PDB file of N, CA and C in Angstrom:
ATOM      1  N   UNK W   1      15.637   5.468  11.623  1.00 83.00           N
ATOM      2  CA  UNK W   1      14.410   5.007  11.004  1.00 83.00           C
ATOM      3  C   UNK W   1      13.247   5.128  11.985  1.00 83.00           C
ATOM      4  N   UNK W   2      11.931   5.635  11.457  1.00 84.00           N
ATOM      5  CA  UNK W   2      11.071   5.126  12.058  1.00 84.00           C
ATOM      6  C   UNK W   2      10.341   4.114  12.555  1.00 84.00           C
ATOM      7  N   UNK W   3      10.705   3.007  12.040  1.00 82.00           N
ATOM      8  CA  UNK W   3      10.261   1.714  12.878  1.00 82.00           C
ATOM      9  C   UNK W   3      11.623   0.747  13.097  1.00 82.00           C
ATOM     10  N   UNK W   4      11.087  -0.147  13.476  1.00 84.00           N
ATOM     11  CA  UNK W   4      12.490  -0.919  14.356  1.00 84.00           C
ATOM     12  C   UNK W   4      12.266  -2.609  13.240  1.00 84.00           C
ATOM     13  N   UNK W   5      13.312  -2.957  13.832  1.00 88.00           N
ATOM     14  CA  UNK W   5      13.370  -4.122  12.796  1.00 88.00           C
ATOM     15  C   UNK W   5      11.799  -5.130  12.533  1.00 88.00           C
ATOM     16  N   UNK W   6      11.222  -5.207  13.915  1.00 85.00           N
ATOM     17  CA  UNK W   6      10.125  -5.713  13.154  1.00 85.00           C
ATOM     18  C   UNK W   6       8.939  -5.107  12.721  1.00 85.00           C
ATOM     19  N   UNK W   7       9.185  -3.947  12.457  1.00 86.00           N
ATOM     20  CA  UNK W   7       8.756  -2.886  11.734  1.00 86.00           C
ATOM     21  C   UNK W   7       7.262  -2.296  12.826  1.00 86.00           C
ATOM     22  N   UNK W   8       7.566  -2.039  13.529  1.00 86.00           N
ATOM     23  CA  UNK W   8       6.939  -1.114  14.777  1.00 86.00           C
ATOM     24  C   UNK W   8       7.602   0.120  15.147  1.00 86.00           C
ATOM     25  N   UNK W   9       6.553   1.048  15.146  1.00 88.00           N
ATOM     26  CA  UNK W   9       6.457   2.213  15.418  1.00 88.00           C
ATOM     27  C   UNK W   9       7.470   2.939  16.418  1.00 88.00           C
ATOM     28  N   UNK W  10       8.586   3.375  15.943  1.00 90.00           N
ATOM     29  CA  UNK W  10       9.072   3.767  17.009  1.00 90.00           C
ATOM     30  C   UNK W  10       8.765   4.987  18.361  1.00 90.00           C
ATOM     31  N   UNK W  11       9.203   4.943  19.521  1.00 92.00           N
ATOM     32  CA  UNK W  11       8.584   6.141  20.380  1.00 92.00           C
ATOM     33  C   UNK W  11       9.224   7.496  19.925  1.00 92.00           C
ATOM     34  N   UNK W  12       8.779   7.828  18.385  1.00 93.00           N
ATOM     35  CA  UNK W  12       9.374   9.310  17.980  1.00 93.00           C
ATOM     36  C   UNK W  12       9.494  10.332  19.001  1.00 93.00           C
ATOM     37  N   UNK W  13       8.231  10.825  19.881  1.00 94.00           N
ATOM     38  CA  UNK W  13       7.593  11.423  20.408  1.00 94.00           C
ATOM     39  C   UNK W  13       9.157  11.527  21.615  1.00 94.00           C
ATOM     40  N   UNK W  14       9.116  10.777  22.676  1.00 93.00           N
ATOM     41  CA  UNK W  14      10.251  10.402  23.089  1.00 93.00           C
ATOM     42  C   UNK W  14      11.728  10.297  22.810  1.00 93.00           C
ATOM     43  N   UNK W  15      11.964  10.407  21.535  1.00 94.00           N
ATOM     44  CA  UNK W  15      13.337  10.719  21.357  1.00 94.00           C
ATOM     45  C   UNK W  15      13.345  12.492  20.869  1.00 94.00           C
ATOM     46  N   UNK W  16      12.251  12.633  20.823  1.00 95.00           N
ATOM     47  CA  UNK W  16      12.069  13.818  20.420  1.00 95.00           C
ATOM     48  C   UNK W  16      12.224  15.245  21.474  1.00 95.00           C
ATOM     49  N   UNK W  17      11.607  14.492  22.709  1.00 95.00           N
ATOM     50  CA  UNK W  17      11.402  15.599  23.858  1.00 95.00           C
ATOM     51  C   UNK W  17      12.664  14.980  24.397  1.00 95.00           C
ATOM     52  N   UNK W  18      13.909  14.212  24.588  1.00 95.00           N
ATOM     53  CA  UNK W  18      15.008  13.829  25.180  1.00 95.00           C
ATOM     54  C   UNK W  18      16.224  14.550  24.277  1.00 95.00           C
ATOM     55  N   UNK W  19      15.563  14.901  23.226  1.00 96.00           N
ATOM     56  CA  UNK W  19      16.697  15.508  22.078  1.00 96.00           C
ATOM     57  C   UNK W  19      16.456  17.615  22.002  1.00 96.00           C
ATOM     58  N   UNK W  20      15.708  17.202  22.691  1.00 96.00           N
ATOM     59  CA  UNK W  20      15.073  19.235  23.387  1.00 96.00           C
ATOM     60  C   UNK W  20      14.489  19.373  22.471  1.00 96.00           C
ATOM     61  N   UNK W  21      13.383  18.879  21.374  1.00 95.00           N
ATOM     62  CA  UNK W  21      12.529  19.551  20.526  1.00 95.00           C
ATOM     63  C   UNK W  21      13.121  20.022  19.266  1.00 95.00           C
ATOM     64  N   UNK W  22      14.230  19.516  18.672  1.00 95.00           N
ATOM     65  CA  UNK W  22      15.021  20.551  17.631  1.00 95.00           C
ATOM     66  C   UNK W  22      13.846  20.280  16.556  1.00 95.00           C
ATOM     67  N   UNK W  23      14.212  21.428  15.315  1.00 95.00           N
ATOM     68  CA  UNK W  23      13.763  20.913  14.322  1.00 95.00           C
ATOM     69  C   UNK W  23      13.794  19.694  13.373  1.00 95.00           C
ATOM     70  N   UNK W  24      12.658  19.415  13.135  1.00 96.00           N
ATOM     71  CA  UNK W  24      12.992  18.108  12.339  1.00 96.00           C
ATOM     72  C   UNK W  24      12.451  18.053  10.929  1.00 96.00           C
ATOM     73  N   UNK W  25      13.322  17.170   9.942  1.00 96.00           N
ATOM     74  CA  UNK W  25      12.934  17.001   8.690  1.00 96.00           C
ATOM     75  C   UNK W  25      12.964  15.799   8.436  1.00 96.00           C
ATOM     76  N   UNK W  26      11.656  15.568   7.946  1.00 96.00           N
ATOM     77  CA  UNK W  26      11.214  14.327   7.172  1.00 96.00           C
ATOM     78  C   UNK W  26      11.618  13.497   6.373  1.00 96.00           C
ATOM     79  N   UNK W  27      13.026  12.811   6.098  1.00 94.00           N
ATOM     80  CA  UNK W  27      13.448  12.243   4.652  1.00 94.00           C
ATOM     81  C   UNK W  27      12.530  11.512   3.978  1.00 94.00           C
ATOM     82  N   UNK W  28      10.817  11.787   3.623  1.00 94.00           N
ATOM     83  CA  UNK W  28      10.066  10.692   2.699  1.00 94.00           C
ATOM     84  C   UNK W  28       9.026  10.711   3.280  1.00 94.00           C
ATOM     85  N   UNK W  29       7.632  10.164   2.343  1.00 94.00           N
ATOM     86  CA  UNK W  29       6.466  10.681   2.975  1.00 94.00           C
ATOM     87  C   UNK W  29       6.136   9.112   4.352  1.00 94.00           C
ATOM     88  N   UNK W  30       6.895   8.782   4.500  1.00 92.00           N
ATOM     89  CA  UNK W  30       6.657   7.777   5.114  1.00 92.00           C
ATOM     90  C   UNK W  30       7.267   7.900   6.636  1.00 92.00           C
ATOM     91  N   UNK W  31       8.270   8.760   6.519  1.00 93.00           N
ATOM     92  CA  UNK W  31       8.393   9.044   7.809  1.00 93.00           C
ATOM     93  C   UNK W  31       7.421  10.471   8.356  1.00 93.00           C
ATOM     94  N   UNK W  32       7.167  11.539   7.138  1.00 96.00           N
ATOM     95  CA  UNK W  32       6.791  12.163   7.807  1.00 96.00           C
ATOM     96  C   UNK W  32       5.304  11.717   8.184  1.00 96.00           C
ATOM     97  N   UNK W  33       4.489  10.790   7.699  1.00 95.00           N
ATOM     98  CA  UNK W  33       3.372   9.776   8.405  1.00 95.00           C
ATOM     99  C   UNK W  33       3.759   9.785  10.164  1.00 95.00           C
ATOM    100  N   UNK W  34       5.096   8.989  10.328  1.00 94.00           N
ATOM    101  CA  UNK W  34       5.662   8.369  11.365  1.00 94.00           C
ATOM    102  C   UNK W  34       5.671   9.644  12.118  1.00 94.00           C
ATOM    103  N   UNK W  35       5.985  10.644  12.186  1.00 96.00           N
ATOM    104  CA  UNK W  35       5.975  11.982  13.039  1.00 96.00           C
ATOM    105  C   UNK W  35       4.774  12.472  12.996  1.00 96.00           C
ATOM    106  N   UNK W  36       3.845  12.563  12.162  1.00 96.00           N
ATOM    107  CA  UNK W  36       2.417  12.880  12.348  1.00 96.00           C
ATOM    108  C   UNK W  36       1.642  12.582  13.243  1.00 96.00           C
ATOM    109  N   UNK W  37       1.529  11.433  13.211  1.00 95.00           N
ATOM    110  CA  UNK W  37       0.854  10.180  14.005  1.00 95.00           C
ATOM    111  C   UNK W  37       1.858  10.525  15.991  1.00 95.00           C
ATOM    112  N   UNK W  38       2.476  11.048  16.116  1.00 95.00           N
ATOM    113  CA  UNK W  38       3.562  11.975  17.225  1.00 95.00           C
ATOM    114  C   UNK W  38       3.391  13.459  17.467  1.00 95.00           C
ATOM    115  N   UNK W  39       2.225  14.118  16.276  1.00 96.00           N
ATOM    116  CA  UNK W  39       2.087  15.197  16.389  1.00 96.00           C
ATOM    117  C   UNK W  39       3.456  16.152  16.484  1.00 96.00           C
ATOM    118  N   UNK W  40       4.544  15.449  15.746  1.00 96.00           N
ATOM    119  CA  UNK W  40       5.982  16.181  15.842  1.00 96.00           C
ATOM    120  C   UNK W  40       5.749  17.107  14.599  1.00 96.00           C
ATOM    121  N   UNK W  41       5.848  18.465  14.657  1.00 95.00           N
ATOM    122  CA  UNK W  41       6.151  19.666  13.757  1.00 95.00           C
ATOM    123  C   UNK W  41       7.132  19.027  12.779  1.00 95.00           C
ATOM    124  N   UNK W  42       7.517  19.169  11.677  1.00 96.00           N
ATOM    125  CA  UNK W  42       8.281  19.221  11.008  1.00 96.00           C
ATOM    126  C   UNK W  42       8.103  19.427   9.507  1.00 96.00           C
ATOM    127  N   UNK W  43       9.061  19.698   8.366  1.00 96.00           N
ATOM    128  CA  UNK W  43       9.384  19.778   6.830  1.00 96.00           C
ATOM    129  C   UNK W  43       9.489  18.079   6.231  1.00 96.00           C
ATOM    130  N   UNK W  44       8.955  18.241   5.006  1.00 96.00           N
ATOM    131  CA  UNK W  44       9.041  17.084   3.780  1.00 96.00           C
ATOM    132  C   UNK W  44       9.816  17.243   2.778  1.00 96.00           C
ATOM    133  N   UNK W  45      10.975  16.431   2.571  1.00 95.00           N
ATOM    134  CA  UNK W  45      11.681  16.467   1.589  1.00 95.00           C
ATOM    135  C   UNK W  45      12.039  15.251   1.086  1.00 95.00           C
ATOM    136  N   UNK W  46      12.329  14.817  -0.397  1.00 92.00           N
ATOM    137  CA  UNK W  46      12.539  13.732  -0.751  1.00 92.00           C
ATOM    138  C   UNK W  46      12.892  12.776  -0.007  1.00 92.00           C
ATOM    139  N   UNK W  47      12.957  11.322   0.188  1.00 92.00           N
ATOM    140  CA  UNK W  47      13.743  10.401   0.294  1.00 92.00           C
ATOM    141  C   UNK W  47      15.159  10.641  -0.225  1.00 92.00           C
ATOM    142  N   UNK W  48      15.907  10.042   0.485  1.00 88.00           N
ATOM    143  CA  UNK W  48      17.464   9.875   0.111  1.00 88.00           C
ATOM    144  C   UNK W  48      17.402   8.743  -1.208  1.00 88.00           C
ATOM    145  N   UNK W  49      16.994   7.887  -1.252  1.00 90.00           N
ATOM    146  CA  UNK W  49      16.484   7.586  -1.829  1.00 90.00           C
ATOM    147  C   UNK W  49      16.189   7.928  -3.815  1.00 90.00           C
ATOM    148  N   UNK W  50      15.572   8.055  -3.280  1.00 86.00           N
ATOM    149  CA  UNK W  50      14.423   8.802  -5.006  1.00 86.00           C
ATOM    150  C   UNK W  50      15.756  10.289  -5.496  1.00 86.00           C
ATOM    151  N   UNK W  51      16.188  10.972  -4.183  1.00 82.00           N
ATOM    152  CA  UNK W  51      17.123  11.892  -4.866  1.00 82.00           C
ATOM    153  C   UNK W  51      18.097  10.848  -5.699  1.00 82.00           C
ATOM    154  N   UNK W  52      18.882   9.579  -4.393  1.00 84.00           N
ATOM    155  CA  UNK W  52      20.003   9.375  -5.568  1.00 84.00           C
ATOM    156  C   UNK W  52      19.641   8.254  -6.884  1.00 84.00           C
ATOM    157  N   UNK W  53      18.639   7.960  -7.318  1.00 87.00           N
ATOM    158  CA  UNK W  53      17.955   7.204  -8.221  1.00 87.00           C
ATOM    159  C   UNK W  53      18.055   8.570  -9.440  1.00 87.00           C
ATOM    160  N   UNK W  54      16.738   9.490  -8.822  1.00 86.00           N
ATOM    161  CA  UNK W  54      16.274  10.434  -9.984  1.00 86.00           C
ATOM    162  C   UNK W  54      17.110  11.648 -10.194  1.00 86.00           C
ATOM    163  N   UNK W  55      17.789  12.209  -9.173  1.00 79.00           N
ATOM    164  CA  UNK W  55      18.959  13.414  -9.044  1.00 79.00           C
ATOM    165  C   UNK W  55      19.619  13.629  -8.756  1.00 79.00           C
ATOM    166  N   UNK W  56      20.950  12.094  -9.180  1.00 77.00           N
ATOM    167  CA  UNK W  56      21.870  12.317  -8.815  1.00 77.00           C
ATOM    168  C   UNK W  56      22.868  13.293  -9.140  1.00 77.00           C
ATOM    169  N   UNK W  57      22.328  14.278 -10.077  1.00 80.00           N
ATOM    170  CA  UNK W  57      23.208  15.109 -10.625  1.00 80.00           C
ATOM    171  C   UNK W  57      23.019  16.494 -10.462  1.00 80.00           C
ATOM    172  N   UNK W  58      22.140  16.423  -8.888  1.00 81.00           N
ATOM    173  CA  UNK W  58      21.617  17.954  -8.568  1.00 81.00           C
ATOM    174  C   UNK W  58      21.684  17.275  -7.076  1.00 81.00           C
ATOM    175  N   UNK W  59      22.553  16.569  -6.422  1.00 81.00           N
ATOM    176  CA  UNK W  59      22.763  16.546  -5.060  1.00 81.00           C
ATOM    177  C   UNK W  59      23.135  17.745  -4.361  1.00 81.00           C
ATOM    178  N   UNK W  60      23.195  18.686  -4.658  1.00 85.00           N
ATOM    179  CA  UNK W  60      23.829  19.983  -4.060  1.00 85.00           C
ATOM    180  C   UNK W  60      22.441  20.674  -4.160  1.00 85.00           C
ATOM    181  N   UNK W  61      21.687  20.754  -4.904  1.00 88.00           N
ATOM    182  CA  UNK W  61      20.183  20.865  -4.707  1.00 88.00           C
ATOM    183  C   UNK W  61      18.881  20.255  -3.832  1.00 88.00           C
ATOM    184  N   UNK W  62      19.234  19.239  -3.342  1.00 89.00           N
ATOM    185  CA  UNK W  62      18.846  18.607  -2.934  1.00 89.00           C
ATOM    186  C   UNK W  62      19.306  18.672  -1.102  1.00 89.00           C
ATOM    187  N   UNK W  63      20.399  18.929  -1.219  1.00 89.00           N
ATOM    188  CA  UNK W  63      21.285  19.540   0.151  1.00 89.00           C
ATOM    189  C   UNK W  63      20.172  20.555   0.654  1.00 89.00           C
ATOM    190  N   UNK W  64      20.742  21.499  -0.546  1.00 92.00           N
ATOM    191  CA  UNK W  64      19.910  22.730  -0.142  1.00 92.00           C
ATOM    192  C   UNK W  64      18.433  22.729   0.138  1.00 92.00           C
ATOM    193  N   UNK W  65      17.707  21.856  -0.132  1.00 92.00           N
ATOM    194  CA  UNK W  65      16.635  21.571   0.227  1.00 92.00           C
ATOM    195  C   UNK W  65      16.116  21.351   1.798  1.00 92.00           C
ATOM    196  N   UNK W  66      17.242  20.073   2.274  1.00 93.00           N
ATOM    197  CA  UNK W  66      17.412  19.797   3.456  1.00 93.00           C
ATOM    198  C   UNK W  66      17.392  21.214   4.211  1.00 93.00           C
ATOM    199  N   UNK W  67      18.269  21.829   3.746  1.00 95.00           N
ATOM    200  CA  UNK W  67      18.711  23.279   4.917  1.00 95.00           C
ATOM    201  C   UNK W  67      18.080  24.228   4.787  1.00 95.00           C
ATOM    202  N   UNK W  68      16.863  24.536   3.708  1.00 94.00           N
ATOM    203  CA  UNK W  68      15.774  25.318   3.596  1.00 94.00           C
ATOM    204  C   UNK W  68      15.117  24.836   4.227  1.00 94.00           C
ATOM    205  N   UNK W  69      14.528  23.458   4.132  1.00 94.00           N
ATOM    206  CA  UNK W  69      13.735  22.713   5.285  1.00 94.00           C
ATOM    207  C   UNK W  69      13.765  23.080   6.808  1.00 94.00           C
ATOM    208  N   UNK W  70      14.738  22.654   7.250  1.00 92.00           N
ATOM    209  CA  UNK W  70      15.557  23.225   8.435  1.00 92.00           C
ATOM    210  C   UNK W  70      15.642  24.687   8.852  1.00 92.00           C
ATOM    211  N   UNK W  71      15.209  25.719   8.493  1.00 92.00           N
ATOM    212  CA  UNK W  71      15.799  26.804   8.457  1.00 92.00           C
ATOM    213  C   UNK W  71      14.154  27.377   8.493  1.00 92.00           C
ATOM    214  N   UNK W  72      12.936  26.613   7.755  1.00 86.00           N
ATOM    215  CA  UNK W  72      11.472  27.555   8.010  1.00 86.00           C
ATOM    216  C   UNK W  72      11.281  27.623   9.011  1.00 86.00           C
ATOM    217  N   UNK W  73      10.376  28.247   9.855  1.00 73.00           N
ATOM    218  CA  UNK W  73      10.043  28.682  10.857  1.00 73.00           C
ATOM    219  C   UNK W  73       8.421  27.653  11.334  1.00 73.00           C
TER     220      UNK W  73
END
């Protein structure tokens, strides 16, 4: 998660350059806020969330989303 239990900002930025820069994807517009605000590059894709509420019956779509995400340049 992006913030910590009492809901503060975590040091994205910092786990980010300790993790070598990989690509990253956003699960929800709320984290990708949280990486913005870190100037961290990354893809937007649903919440985990809202997929298993609204699509649970296209989770394999939704996969694939993740790994298209992952996979732009």
């Amino acid at each position: 998660n992006a913030h910590d239990d009492q809901n503060n900002l975590r040091p994205l930025d910092l786990y980010h350059k300790a993790l070598g820069k990989p690509r990253v994807v956003a699960l929800g517009n709320l984290a990708s806020k949280a990486l913005a605000k870190f100037n961290i590059r990354h893809e937007v894709v649903s919440h985990p969330q809202y997929a298993r509420r609204f699509r649970r019956y296209e989770i394999i779509d939704y996969a694939s989303e993740i790994k298209l995400a992952l996979d732009k340049d």
